[in-house]
mmCIF file of C-alpha atoms and ligand atoms in Angstrom:
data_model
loop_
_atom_site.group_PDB
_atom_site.id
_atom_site.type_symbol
_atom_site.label_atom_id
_atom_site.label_comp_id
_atom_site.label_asym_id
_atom_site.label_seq_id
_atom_site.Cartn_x
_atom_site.Cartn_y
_atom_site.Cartn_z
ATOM 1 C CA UNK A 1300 -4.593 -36.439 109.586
ATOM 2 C CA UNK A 1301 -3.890 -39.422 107.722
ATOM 3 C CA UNK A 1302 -2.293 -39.358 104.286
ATOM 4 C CA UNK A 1303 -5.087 -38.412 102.129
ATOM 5 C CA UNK A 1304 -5.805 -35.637 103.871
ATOM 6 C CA UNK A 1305 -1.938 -34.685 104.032
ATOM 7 C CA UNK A 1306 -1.887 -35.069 100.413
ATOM 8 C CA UNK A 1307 -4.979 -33.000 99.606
ATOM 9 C CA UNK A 1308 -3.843 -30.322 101.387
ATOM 10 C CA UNK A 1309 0.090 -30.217 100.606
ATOM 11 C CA UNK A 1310 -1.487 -30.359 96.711
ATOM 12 C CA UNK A 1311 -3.881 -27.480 97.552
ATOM 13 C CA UNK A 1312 -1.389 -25.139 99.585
ATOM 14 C CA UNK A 1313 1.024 -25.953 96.361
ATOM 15 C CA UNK A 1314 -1.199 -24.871 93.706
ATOM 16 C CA UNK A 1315 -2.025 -21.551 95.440
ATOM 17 C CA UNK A 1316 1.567 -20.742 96.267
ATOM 18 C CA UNK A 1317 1.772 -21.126 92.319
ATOM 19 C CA UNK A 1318 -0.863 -18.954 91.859
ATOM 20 C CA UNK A 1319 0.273 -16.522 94.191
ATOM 21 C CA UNK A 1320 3.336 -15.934 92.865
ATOM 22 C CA UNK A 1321 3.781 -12.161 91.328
ATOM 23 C CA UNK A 1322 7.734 -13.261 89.403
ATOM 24 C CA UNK A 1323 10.081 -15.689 89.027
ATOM 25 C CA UNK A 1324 12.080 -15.075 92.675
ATOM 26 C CA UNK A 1325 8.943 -15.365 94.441
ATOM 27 C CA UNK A 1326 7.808 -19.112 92.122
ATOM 28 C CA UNK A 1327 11.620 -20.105 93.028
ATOM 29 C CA UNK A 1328 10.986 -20.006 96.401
ATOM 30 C CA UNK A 1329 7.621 -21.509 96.351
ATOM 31 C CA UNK A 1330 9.785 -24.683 94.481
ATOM 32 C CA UNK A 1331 12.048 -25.170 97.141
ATOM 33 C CA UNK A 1332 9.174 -24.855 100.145
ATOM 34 C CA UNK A 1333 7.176 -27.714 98.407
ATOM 35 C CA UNK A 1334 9.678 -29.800 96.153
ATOM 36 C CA UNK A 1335 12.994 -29.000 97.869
ATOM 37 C CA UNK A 1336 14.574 -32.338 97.581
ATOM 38 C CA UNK A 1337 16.593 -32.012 101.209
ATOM 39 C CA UNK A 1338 13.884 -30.314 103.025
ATOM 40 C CA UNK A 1339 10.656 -29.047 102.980
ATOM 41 C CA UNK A 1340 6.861 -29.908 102.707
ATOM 42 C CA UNK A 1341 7.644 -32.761 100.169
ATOM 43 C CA UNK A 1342 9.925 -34.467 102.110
ATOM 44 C CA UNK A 1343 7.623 -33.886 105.297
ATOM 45 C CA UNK A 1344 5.352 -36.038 103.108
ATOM 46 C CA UNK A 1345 7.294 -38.599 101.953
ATOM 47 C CA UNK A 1346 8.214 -39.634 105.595
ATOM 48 C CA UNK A 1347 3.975 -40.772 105.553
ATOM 49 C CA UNK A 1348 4.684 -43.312 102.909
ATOM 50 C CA UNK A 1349 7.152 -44.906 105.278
ATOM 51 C CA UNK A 1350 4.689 -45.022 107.793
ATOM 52 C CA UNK A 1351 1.918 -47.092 106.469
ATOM 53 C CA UNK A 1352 1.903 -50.674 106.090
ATOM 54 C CA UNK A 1353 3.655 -52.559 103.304
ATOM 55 C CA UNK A 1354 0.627 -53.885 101.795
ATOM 56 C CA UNK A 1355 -0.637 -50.431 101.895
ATOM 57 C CA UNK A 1356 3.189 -48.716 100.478
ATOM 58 C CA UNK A 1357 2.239 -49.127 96.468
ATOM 59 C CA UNK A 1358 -0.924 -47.320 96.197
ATOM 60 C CA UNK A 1359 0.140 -44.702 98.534
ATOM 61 C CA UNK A 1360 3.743 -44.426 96.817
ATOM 62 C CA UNK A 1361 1.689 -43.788 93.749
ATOM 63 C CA UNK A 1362 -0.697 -41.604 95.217
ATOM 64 C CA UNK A 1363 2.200 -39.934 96.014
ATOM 65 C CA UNK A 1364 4.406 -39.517 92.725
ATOM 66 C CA UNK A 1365 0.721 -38.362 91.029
ATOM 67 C CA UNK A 1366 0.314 -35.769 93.462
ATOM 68 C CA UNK A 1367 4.413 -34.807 93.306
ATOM 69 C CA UNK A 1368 3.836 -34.777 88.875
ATOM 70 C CA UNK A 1369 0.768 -32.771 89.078
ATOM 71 C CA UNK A 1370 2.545 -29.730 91.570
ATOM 72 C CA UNK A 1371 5.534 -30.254 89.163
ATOM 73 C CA UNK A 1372 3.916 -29.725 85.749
ATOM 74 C CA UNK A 1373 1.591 -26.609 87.232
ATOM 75 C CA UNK A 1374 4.806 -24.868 88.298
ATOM 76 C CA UNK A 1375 6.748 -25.904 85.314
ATOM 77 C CA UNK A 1376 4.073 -24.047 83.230
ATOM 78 C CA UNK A 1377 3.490 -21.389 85.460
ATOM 79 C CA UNK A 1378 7.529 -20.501 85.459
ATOM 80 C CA UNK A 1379 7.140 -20.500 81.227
ATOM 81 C CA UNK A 1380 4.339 -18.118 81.714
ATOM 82 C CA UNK A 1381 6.597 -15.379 83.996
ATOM 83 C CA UNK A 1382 9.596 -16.279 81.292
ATOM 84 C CA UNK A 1383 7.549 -15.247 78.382
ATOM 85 C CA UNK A 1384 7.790 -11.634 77.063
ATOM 86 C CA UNK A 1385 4.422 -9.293 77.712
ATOM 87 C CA UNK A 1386 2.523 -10.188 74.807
ATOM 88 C CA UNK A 1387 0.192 -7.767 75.995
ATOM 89 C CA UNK A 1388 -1.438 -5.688 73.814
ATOM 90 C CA UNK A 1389 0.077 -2.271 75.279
ATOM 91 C CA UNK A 1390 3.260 -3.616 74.412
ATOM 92 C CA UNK A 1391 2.777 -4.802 71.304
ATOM 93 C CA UNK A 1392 5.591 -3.312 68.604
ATOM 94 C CA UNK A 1393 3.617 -3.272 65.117
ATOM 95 C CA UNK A 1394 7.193 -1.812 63.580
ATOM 96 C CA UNK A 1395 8.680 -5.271 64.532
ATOM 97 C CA UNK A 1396 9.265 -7.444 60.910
ATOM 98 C CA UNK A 1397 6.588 -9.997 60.224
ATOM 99 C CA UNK A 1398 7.170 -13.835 61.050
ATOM 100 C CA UNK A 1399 9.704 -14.945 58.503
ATOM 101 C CA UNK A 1400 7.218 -17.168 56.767
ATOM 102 C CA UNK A 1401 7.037 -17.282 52.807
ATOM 103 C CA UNK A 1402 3.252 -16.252 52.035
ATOM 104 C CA UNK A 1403 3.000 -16.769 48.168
ATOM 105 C CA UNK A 1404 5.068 -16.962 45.102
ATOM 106 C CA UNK A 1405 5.016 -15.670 42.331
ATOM 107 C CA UNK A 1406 2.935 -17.804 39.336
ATOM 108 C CA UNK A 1407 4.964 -19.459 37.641
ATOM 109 C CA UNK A 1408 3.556 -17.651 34.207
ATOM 110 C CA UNK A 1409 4.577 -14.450 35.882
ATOM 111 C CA UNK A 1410 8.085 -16.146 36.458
ATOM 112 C CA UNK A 1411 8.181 -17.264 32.796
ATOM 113 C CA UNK A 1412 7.148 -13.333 31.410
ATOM 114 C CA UNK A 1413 10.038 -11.828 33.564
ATOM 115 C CA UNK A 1414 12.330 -14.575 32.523
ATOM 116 C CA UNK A 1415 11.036 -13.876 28.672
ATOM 117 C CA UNK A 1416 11.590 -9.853 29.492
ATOM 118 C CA UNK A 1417 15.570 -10.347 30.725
ATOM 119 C CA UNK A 1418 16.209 -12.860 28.138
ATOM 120 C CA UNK A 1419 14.929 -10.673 24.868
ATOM 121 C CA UNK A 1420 16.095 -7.636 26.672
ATOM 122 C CA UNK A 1421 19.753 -8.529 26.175
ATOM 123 C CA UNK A 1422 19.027 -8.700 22.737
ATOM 124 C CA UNK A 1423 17.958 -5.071 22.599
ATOM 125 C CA UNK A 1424 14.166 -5.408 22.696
ATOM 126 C CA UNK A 1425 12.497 -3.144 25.132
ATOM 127 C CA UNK A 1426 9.014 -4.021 26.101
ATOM 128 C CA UNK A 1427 5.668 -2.397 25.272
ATOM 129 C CA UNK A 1428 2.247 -2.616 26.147
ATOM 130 C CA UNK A 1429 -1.358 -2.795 24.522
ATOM 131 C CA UNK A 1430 -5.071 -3.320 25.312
ATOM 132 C CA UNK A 1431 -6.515 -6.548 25.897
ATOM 133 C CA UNK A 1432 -9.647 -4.970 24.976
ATOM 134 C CA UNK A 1433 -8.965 -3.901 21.357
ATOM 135 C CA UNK A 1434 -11.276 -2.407 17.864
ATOM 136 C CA UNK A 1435 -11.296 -4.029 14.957
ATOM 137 C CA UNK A 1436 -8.782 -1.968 13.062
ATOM 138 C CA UNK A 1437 -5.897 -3.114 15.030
ATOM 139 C CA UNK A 1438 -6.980 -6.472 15.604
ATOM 140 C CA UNK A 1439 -7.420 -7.062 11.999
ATOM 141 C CA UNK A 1440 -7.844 -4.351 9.043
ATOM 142 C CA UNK A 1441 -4.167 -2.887 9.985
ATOM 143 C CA UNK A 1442 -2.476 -6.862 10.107
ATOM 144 C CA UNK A 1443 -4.233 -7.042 6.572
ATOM 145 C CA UNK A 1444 -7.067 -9.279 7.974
ATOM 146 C CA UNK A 1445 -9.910 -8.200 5.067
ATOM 147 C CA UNK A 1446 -13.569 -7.714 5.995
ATOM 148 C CA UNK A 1447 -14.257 -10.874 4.434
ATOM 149 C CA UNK A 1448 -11.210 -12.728 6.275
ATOM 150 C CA UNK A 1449 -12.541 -16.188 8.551
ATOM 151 C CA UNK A 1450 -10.234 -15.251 10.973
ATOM 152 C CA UNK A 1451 -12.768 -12.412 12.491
ATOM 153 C CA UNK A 1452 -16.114 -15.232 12.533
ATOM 154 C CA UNK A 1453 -17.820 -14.035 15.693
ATOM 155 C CA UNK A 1454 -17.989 -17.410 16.465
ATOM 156 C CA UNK A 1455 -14.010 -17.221 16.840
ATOM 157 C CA UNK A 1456 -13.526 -14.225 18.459
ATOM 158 C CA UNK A 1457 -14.693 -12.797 21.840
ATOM 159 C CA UNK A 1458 -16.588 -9.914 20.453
ATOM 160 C CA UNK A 1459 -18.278 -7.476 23.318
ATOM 161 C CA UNK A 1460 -21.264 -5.832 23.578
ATOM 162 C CA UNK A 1461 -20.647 -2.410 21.709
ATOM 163 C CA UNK A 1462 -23.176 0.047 22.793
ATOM 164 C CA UNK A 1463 -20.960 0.849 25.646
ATOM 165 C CA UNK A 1464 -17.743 2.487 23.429
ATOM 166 C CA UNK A 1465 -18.213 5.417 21.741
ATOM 167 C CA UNK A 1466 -17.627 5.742 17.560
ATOM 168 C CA UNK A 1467 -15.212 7.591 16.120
ATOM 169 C CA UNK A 1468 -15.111 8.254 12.381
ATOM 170 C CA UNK A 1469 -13.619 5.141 10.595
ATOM 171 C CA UNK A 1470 -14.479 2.956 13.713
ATOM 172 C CA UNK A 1471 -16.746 0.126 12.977
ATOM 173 C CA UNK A 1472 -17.655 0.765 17.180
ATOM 174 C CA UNK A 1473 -16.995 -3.245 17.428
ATOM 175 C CA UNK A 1474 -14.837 -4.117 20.202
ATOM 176 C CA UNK A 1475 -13.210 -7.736 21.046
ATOM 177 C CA UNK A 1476 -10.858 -9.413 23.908
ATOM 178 C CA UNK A 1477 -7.736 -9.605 21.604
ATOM 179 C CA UNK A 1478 -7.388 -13.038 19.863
ATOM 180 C CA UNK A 1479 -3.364 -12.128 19.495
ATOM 181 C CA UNK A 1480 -0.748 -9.369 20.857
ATOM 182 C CA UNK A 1481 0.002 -8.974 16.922
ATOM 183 C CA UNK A 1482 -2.033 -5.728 17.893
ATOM 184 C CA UNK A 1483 0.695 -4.325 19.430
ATOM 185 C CA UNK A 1484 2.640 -4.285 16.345
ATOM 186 C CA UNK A 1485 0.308 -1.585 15.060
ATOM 187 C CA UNK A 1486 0.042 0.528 18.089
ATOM 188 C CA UNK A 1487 4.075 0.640 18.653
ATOM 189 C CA UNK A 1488 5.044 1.226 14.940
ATOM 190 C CA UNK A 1489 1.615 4.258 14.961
ATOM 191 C CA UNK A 1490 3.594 5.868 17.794
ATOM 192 C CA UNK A 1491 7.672 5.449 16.506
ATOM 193 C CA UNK A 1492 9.397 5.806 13.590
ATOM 194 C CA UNK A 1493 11.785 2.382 12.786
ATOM 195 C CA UNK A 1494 14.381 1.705 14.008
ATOM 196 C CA UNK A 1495 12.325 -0.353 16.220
ATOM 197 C CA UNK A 1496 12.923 -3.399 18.412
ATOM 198 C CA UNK A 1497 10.477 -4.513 20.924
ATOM 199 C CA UNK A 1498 8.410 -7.143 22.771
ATOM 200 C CA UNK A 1499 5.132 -7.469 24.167
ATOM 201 C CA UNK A 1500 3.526 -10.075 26.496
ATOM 202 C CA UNK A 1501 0.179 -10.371 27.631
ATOM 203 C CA UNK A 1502 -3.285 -12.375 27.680
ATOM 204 C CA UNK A 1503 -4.928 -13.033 24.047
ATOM 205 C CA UNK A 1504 -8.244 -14.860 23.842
ATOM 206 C CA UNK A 1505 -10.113 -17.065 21.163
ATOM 207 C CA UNK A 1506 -12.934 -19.410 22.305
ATOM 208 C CA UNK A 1507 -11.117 -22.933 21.671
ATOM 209 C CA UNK A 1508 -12.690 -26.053 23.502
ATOM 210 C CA UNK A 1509 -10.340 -26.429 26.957
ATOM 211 C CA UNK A 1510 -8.376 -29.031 27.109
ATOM 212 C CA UNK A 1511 -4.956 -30.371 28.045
ATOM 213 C CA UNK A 1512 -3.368 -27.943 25.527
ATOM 214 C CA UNK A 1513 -5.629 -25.400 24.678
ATOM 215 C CA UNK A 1514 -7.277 -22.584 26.664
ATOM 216 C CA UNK A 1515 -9.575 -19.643 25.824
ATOM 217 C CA UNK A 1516 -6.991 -17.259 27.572
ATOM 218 C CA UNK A 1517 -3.366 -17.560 27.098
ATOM 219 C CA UNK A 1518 -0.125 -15.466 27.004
ATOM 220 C CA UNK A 1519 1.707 -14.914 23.924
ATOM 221 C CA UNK A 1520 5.230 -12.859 23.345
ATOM 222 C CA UNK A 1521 4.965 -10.810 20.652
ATOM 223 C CA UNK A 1522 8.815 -9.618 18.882
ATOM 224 C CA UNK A 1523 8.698 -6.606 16.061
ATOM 225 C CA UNK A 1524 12.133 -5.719 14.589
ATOM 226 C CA UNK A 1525 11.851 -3.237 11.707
ATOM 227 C CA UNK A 1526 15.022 -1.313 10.465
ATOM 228 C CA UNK A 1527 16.798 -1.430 7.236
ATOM 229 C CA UNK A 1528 18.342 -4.335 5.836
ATOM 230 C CA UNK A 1529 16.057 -6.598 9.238
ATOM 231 C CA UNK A 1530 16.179 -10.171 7.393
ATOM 232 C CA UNK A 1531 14.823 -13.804 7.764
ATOM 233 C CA UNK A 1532 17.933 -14.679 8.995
ATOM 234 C CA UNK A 1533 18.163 -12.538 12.205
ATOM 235 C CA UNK A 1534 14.851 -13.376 12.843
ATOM 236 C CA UNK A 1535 15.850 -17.411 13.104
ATOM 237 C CA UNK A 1536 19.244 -16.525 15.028
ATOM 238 C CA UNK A 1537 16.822 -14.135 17.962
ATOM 239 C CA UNK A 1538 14.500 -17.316 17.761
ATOM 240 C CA UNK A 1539 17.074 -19.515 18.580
ATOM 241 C CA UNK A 1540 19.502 -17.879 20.701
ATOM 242 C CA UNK A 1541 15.991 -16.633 22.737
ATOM 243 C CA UNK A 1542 15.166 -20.431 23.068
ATOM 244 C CA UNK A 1543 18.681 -21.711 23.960
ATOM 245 C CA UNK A 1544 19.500 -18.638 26.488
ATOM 246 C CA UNK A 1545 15.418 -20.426 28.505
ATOM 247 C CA UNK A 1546 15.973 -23.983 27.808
ATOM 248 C CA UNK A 1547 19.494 -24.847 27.363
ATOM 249 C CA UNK A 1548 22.408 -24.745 24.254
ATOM 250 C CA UNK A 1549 20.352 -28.453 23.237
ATOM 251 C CA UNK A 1550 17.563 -26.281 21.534
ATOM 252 C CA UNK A 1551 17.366 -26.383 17.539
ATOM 253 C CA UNK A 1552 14.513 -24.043 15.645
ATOM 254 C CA UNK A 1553 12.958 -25.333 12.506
ATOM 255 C CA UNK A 1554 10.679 -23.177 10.105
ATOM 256 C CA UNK A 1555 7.938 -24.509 8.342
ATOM 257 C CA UNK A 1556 6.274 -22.104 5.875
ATOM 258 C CA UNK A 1557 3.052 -21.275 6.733
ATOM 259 C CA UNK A 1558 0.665 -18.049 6.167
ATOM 260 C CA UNK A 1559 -0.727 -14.840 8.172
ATOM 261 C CA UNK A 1560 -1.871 -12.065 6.244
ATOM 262 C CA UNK A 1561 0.450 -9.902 8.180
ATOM 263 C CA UNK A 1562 3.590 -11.488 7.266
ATOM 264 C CA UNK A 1563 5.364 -12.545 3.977
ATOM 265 C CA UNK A 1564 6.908 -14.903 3.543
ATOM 266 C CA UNK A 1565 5.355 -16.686 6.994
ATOM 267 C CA UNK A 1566 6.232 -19.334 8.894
ATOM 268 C CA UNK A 1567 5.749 -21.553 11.612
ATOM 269 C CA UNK A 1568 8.738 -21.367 14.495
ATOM 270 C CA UNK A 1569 9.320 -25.870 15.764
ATOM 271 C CA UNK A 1570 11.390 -25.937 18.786
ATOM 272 C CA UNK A 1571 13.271 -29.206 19.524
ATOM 273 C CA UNK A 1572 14.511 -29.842 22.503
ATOM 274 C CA UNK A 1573 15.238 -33.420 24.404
ATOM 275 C CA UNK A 1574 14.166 -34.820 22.222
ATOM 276 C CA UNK A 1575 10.755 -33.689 20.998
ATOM 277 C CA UNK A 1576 9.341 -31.041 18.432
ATOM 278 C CA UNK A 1577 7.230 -28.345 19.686
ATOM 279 C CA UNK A 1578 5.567 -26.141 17.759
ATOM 280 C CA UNK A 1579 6.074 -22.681 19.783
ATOM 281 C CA UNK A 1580 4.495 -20.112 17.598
ATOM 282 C CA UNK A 1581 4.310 -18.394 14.171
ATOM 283 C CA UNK A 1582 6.187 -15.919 12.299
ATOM 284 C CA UNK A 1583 7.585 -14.183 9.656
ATOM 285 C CA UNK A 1584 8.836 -10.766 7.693
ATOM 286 C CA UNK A 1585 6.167 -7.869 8.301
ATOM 287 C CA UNK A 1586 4.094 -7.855 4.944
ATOM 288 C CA UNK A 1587 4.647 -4.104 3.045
ATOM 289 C CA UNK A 1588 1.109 -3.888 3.485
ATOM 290 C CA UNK A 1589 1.080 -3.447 7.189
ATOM 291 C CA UNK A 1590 4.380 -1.362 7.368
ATOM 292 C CA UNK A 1591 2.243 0.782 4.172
ATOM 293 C CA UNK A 1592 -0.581 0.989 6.837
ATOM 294 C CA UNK A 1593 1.296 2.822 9.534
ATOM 295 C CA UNK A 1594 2.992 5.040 7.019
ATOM 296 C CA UNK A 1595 6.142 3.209 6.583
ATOM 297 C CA UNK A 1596 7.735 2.661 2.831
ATOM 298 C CA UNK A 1597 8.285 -0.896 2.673
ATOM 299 C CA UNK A 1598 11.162 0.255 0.052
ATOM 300 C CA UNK A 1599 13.296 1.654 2.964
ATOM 301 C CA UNK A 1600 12.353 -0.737 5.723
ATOM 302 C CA UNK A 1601 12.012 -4.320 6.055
ATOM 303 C CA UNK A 1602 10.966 -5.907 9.668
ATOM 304 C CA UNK A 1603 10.270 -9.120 11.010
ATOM 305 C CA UNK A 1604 7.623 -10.262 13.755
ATOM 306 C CA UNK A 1605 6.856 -13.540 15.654
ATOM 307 C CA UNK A 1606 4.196 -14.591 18.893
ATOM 308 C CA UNK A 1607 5.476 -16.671 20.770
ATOM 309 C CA UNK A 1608 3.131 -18.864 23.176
ATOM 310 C CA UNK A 1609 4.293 -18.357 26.705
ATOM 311 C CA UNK A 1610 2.586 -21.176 28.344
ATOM 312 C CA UNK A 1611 4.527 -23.969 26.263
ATOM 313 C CA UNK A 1612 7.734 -22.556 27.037
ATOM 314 C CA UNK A 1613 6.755 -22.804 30.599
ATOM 315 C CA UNK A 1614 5.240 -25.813 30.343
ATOM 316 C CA UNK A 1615 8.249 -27.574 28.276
ATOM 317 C CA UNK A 1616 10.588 -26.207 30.953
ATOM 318 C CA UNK A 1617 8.696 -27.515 33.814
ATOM 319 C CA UNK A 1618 7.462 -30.920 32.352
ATOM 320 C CA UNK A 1619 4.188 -29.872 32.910
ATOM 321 C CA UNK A 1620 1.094 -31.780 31.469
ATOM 322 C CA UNK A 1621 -2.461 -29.584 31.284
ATOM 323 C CA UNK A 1622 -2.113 -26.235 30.868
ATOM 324 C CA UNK A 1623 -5.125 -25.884 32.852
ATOM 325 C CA UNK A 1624 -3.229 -26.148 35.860
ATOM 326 C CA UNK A 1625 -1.882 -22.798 35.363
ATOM 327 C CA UNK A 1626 -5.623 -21.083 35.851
ATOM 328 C CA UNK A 1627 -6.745 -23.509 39.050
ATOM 329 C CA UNK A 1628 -5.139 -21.580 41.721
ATOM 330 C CA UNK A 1629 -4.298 -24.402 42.951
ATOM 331 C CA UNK A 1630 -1.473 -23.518 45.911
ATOM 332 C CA UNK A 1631 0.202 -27.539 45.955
ATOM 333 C CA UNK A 1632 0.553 -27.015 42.340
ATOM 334 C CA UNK A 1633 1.983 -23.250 42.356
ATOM 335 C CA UNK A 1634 4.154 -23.617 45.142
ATOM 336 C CA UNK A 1635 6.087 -25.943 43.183
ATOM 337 C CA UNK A 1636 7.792 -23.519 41.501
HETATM 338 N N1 LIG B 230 -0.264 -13.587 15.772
HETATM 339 C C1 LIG B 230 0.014 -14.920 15.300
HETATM 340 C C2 LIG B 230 -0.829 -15.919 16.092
HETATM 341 O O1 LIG B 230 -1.334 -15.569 17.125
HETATM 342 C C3 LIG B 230 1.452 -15.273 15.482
HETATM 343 C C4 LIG B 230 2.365 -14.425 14.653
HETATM 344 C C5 LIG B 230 2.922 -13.273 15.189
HETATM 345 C C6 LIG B 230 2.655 -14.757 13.353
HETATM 346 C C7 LIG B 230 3.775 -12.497 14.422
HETATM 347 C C8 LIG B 230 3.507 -13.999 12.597
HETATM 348 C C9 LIG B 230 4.062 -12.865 13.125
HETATM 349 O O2 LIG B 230 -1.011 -17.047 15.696
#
């Protein structure tokens, strides 16, 4: 048998010991019968490269490290194999805890609303809820918004088809995607009698083109304080303790009078901060007209209300550019945060 042959074979015998071998004893002693250093079928085999010629020694030293590597490596990964636990799937454990791998965050909008909730909750405002999908009355007639107002133009409001809702007396039947959470104003102060404190956050809509800074969905915090004696000036120092508590104690509010038919006098709410003015949303002291409209005496109570937008507090925060990033769904973009 010349070397070849030897090789061939020692290689074959090798690979089905391997094989063969039902643990890690029975592998261990299929190592030391072929790669034992001090004896064994390796060294039986290295004595053949001493035999042939020394023109001849290179190729068959190399022949004989390849065929040495290649036993090596199959028992290397045959001994992992037996090491591993049964991964079987008779023994699989579904009660074990999943890989410790972080799936998914939270949006960073969503971050910003429970951030918004602790924040205004130390103040005392609890939060409350209303329908994206909202009639006309609370949309508009109750926040004195007139038949005649602009501010209900089809054209500027996502009106729905109406056949589907049902009239009730006094109910035009119109329905619309909210254009402001100033609605839930009139469905908290329906239900309650003042004193009354809250907040409510959630989508609004209005068709405005999309661009870097405007979208025809967005969040807005809504605040209502009514009470007696609830003044202009509380309403700057929640404003402004709200915006320092997100931001930092570098945050100064500015008022600039303005107008909604729900509030008198009204004003627009300018946030500085680094730097820059931002205009973060509107506000004012709730017109007696609206508190006459839920059956409040604007004689005994006095309240004030502002909407905040959500995304520009977020945005501000987090030096982000296009608000359109928000809606992509992009994951590099929300796992940023
Ligand atoms: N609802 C107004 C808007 O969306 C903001 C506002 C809320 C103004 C409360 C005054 C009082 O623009």
């Amino acid at each position: 048998m010349d070397h070849t042959e030897a090789f061939a074979l020692y290689e074959k015998e090798a690979l089905e010991a391997i094989a063969a071998a039902a643990d890690s004893n029975q592998l261990e002693a299929v190592r030391v019968d072929f790669l034992g250093k001090k004896k064994g079928r390796l060294k039986d085999l290295q004595s053949l490269v001493g035999k042939v010629s020394a023109e001849e020694r290179p190729v068959v030293g190399k022949l004989f490290n390849e065929v040495k590597l290649r036993v090596s490596a199959t028992l290397d990964s045959r001994k992992s194999g037996l090491d591993k636990p049964k991964t079987a799937l008779t023994s699989l454990d579904v009660t074990l805890p999943g890989a410790p791998i972080a799936f998914g965050k939270r949006h960073p909008l969503s971050q910003t609303i429970e951030d918004f909730k602790d924040i205004i909750g130390r103040f005392g405002f609890t939060v409350a809820d209303g329908p994206e999908i909202e009639d006309e009355y609370h949309n508009f007639n109750a926040l004195n918004i007139p038949n005649e107002h602009p501010a209900r133009d089809p054209l500027d409001n996502f009106y729905l088809a109406t056949a589907a809702y049902g009239i009730n007396a006094g109910d035009s039947g119109a329905r619309l995607l909210r254009s402001q959470t100033s609605t839930v104003q009139i469905r908290v102060m329906e239900q309650t009698r003042p004193p009354i404190r809250i907040v409510s956050l959630g989508r609004v809509y209005r068709p405005d083109t999309i661009d870097a800074t405007h979208s025809c969905m967005f969040h807005q915090m809504e605040g209502l304080m009514v009470g007696e004696g609830v003044t202009m000036a509380q309403l700057k120092t929640v404003l402004k303790l709200f915006a320092q508590t997100y931001l930092g104690e570098d945050v100064t509010i500015r008022f600039r009078p303005s107008f909604f038919p729900f509030t008198e006098p009204s004003v627009e709410v300018d946030m500085s901060w680094r730097d820059t003015w931002l205009e973060i949303g509107g506000a004012g002291m709730v017109d007696p007209n609206v508190l006459r409209a839920v059956g409040y005496d604007p004689d005994e109570v006095s309240g004030f209300a502002f909407g905040l937008g959500i995304e520009r507090f977020c945005m501000r925060r987090h030096n982000i550019t296009d608000i359109r990033r928000f809606y992509e769904n992009d994951v590099r973009f929300l796992a940023q945060f």
